[in-house]
mmCIF file of C-alpha atoms and ligand atoms in Angstrom:
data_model
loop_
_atom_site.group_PDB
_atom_site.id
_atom_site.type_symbol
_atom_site.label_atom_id
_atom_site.label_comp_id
_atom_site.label_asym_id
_atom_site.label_seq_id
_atom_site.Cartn_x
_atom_site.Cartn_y
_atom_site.Cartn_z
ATOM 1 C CA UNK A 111 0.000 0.000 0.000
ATOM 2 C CA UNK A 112 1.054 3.923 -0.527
ATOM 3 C CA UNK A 113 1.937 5.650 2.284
ATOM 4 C CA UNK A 114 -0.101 8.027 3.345
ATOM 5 C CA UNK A 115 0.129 11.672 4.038
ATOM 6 C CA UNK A 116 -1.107 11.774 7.555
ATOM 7 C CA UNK A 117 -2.055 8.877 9.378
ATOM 8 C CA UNK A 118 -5.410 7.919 9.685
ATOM 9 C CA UNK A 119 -7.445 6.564 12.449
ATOM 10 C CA UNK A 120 -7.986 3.133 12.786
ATOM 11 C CA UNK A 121 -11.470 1.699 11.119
ATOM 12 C CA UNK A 122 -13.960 0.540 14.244
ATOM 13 C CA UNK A 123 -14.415 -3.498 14.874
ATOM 14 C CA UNK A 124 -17.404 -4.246 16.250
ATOM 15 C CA UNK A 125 -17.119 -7.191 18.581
ATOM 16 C CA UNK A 126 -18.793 -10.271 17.475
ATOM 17 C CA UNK A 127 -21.148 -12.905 20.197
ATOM 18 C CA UNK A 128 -18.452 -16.088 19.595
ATOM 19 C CA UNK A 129 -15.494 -14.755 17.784
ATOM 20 C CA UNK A 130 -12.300 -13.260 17.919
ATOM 21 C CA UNK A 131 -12.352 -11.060 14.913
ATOM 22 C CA UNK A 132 -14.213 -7.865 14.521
ATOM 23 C CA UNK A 133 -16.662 -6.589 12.299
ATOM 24 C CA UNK A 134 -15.359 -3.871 10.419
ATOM 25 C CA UNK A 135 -17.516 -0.786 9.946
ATOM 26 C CA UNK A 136 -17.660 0.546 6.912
ATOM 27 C CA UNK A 137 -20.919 2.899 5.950
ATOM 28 C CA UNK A 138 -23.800 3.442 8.161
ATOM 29 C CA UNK A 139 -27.123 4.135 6.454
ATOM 30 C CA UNK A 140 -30.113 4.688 8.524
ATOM 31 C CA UNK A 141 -33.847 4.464 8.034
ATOM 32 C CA UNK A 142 -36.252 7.346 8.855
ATOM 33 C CA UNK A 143 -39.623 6.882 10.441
ATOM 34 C CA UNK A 144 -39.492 3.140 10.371
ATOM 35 C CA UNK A 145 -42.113 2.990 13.167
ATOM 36 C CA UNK A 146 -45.403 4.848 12.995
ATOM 37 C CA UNK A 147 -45.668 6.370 16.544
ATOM 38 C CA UNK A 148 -42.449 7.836 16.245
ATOM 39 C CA UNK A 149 -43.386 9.412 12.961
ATOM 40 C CA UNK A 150 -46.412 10.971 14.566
ATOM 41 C CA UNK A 151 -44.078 12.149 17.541
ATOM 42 C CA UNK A 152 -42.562 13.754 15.018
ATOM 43 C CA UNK A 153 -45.362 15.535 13.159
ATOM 44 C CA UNK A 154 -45.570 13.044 10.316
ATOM 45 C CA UNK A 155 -48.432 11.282 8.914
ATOM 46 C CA UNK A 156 -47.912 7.449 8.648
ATOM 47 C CA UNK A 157 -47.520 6.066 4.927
ATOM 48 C CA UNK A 158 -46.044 3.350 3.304
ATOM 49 C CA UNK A 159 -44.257 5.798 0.647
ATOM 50 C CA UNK A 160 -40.561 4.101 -0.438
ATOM 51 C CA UNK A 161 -38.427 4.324 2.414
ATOM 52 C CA UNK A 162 -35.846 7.062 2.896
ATOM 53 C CA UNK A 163 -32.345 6.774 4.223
ATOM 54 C CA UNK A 164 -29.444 9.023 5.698
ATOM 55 C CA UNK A 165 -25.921 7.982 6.568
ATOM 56 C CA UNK A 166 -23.568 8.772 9.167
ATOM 57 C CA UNK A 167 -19.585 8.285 8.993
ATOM 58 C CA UNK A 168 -17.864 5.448 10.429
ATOM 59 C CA UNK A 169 -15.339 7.599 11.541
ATOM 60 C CA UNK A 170 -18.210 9.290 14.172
ATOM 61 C CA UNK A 171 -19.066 5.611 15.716
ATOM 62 C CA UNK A 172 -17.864 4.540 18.624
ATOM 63 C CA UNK A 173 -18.867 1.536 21.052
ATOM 64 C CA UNK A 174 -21.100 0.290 24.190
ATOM 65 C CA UNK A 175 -19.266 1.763 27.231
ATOM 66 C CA UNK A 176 -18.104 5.083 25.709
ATOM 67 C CA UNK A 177 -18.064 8.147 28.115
ATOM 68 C CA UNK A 178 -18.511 10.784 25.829
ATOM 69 C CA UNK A 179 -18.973 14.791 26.353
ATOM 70 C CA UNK A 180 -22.423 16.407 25.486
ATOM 71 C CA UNK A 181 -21.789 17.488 21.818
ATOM 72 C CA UNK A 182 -21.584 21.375 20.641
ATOM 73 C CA UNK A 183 -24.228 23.307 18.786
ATOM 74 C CA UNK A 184 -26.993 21.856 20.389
ATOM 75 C CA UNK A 185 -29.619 22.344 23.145
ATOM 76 C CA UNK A 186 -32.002 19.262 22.204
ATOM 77 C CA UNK A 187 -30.358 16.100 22.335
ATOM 78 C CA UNK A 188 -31.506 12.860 21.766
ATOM 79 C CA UNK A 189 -31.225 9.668 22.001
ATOM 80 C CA UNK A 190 -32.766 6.971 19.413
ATOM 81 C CA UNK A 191 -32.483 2.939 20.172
ATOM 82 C CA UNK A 192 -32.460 1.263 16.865
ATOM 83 C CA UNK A 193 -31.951 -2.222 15.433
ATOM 84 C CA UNK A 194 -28.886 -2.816 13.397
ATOM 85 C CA UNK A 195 -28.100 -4.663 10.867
ATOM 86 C CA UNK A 196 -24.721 -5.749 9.325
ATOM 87 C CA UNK A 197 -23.842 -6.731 5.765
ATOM 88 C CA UNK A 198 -22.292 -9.821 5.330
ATOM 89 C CA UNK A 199 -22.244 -10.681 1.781
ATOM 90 C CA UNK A 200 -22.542 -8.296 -1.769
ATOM 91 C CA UNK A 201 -26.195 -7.866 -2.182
ATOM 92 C CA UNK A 202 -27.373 -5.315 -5.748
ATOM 93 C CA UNK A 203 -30.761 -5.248 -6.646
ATOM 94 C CA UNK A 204 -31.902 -8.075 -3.832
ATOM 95 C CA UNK A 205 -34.753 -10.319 -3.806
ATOM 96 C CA UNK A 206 -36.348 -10.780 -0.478
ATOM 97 C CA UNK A 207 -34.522 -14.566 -0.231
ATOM 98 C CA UNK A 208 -31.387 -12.485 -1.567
ATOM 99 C CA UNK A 209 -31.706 -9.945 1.256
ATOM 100 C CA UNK A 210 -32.191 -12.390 3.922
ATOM 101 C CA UNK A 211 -28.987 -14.116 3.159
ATOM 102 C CA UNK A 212 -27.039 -11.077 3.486
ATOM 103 C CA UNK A 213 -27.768 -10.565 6.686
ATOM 104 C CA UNK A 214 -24.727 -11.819 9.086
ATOM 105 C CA UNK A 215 -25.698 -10.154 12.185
ATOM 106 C CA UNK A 216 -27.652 -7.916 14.670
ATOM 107 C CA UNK A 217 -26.892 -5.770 17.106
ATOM 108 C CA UNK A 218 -28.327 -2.723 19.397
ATOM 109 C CA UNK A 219 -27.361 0.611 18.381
ATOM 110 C CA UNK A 220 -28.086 4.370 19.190
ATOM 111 C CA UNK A 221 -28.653 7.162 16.632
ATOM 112 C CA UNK A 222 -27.772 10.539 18.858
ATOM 113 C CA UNK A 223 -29.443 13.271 17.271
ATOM 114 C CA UNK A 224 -28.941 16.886 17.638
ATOM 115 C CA UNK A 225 -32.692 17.393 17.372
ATOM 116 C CA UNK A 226 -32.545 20.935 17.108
ATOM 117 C CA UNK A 227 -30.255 21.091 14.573
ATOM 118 C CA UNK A 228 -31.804 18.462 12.378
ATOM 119 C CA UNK A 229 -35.559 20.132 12.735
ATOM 120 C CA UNK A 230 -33.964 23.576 11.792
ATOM 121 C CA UNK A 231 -32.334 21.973 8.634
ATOM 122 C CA UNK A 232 -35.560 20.124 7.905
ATOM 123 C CA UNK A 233 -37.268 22.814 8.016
ATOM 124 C CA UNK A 234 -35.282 24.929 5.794
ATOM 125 C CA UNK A 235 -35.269 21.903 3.197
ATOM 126 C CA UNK A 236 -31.072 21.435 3.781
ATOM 127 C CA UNK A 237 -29.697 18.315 4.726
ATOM 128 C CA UNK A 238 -29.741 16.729 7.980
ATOM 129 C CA UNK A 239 -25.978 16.322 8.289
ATOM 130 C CA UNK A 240 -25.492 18.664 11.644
ATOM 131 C CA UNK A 241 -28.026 16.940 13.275
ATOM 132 C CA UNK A 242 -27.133 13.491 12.467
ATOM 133 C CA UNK A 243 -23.547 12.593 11.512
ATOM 134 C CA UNK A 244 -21.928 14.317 14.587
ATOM 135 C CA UNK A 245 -18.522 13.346 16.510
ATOM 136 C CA UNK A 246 -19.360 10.059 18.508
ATOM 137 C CA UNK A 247 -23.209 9.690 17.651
ATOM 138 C CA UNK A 248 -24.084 6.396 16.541
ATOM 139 C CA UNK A 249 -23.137 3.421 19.275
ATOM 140 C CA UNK A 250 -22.886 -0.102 18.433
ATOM 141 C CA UNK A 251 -23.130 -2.977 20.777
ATOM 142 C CA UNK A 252 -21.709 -6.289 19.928
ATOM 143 C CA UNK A 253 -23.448 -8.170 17.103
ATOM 144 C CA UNK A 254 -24.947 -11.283 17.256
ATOM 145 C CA UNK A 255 -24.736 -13.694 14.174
ATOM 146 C CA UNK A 256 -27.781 -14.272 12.592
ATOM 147 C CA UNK A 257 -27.932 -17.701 12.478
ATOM 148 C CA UNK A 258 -28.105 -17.229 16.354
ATOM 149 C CA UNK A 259 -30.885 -14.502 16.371
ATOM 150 C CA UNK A 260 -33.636 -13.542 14.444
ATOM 151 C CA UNK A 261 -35.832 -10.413 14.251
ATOM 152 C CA UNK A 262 -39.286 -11.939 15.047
ATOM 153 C CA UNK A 263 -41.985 -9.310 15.562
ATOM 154 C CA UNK A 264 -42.168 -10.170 19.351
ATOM 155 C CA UNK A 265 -38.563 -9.139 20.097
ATOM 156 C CA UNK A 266 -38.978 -5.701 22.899
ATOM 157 C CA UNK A 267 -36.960 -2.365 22.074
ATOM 158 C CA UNK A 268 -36.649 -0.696 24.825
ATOM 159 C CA UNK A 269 -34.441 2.465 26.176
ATOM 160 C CA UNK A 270 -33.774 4.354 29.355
ATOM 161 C CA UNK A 271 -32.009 7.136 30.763
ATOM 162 C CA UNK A 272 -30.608 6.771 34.437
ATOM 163 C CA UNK A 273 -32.932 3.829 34.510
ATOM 164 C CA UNK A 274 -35.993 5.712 33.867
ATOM 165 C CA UNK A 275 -37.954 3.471 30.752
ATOM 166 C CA UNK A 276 -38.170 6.254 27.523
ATOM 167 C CA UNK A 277 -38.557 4.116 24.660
ATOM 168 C CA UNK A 278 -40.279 0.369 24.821
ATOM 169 C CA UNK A 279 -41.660 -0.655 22.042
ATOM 170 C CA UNK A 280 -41.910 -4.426 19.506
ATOM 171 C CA UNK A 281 -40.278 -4.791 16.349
ATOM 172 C CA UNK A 282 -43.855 -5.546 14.947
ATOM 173 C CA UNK A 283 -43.630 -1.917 14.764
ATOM 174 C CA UNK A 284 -41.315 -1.606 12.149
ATOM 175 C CA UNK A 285 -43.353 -0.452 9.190
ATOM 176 C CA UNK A 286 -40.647 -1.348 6.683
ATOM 177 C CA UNK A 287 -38.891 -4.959 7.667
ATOM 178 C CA UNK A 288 -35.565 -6.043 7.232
ATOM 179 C CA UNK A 289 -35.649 -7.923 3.922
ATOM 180 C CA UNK A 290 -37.946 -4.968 2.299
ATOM 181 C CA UNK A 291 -34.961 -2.228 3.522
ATOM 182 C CA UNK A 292 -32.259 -4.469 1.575
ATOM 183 C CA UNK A 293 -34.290 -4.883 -1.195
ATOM 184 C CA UNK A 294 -35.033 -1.346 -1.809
ATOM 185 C CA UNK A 295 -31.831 0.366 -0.703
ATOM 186 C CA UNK A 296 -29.791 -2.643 -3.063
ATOM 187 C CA UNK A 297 -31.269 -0.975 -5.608
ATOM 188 C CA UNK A 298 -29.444 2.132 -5.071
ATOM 189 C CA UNK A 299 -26.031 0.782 -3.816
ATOM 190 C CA UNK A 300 -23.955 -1.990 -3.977
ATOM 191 C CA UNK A 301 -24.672 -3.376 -0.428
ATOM 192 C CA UNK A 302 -20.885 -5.195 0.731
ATOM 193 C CA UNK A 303 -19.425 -6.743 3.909
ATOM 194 C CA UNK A 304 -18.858 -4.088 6.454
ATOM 195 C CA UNK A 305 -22.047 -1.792 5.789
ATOM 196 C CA UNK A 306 -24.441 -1.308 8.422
ATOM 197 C CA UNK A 307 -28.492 -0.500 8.345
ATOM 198 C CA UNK A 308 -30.311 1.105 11.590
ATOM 199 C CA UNK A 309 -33.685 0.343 11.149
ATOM 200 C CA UNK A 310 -35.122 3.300 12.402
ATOM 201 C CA UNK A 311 -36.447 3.932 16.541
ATOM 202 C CA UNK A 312 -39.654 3.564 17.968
ATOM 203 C CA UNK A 313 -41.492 6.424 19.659
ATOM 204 C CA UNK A 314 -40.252 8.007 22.773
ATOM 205 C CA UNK A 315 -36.743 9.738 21.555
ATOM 206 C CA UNK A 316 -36.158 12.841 24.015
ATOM 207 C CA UNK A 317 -33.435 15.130 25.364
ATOM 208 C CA UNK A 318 -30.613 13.811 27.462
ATOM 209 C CA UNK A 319 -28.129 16.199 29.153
ATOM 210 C CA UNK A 320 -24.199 15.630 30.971
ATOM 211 C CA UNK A 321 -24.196 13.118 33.317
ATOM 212 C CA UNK A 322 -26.922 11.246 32.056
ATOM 213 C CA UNK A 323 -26.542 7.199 31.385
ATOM 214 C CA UNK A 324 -28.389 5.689 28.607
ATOM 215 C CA UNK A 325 -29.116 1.890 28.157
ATOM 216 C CA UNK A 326 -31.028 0.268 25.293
ATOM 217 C CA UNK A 327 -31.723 -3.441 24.665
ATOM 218 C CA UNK A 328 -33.363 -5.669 22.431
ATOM 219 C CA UNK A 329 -34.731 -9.265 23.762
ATOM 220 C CA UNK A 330 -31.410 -11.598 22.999
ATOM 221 C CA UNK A 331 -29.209 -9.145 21.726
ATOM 222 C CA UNK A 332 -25.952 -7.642 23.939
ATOM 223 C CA UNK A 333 -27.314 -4.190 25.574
ATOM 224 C CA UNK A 334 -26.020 -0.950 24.580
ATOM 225 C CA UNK A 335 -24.890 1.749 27.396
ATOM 226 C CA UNK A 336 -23.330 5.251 26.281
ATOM 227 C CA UNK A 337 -22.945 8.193 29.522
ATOM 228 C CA UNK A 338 -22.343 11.504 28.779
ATOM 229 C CA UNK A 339 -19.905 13.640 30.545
ATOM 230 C CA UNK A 340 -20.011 17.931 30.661
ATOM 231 C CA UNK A 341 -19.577 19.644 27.287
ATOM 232 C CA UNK A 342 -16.031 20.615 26.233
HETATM 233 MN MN1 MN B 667 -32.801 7.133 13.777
#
């Protein structure tokens, strides 16, 4: 390989339930409105419309057990507990059997939100970037193969802050499922090993502020904790 001008960070492994080698994150796209109560927390009517996605840099991910300070530029932020889902094979243009198969694993993960930010943006018709794809705001627990898990519509979602329930919810909820998400967004990229989906929250997102600890599960999956510490 070239050498490189500066050095660059490291890429983020994942841990893996029952291996010794990482999963390697490569892009993180994520799902708006997947569940209908959240869209209506939101102001949004309900619909079954094509899905739509954002993404967030793997470079801004970190993992379960972070400390991290409450991030600048905002006064609203919020936490979002989300199914993810991990690439494991190249997937274009997927059939539903297709999609399925690429699967290799889920895990529990957070989309942080600078709500303010992201409403003012939306609002103005710009991109969501600000309010999104900030500096250690999407959180990944370990991933669980799926051959060991599946996402059956009774699994719970749930979330709290200092122990205090916020978001509890079934993944019957999602309005889009798993295989439909990989179909559609297959036919826009070239899904590949390393790419991860969040599926979207359930209703319930709201503020957290420093010194606040936030846990999110999902039944059979490894829990997710992230605390926030004072703002720099
Ligand atoms: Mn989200």
């Amino acid at each position: 390989m070239t050498d490189r001008l500066f050095p660059i960070p490291d890429i983020l492994g994942i841990p893996v339930q029952g291996e010794t080698a990482r999963y390697p994150v490569g892009r993180i796209f994520c799902v708006g409105r997947n569940y209908a109560a959240h869209a209506a927390e939101m102001g949004h009517e309900v619909d079954r419309e094509a899905p739509f996605y954002f993404t967030k840099s793997a470079s801004n991910a970190v993992l379960t057990g972070a400390t991290v300070p409450y991030p600048p530029g905002t006064e609203n932020f919020h936490h979002e507990m989300e199914l993810a889902v991990a690439i494991g094979r190249p997937v274009f243009k997927a059939t539903s059997a297709q999609a399925w198969d690429a699967v290799y694993a889920y895990g529990c993960a957070l989309d942080m939100t600078r709500r303010d930010l992201q409403i003012r943006e939306r609002n103005k018709q710009r991109p969501w970037d600000l309010g999104k794809d900030l500096e250690n705001g999407t959180v990944f627990a370990p991933l669980t193969r799926a051959a060991e898990w599946a996402p059956d519509d009774s699994k719970r979602i749930h979330l709290s802050v200092n122990s205090e329930f916020r978001q509890d919810a079934s993944l019957q909820e999602l309005i889009w499922k798993i295989d439909e998400i990989i179909c559609h967004l297959s036919g826009y990229y070239h899904l590949r090993p390393g790419d991860l989906i969040l599926t979207g929250t359930p209703a319930g997102v709201g503020p957290v502020v420093a010194g606040d600890t936030i846990e999110g599960g999902i039944d059979g999956l490894a829990p997710l904790r992230l605390t926030l510490t004072e703002a720099e």
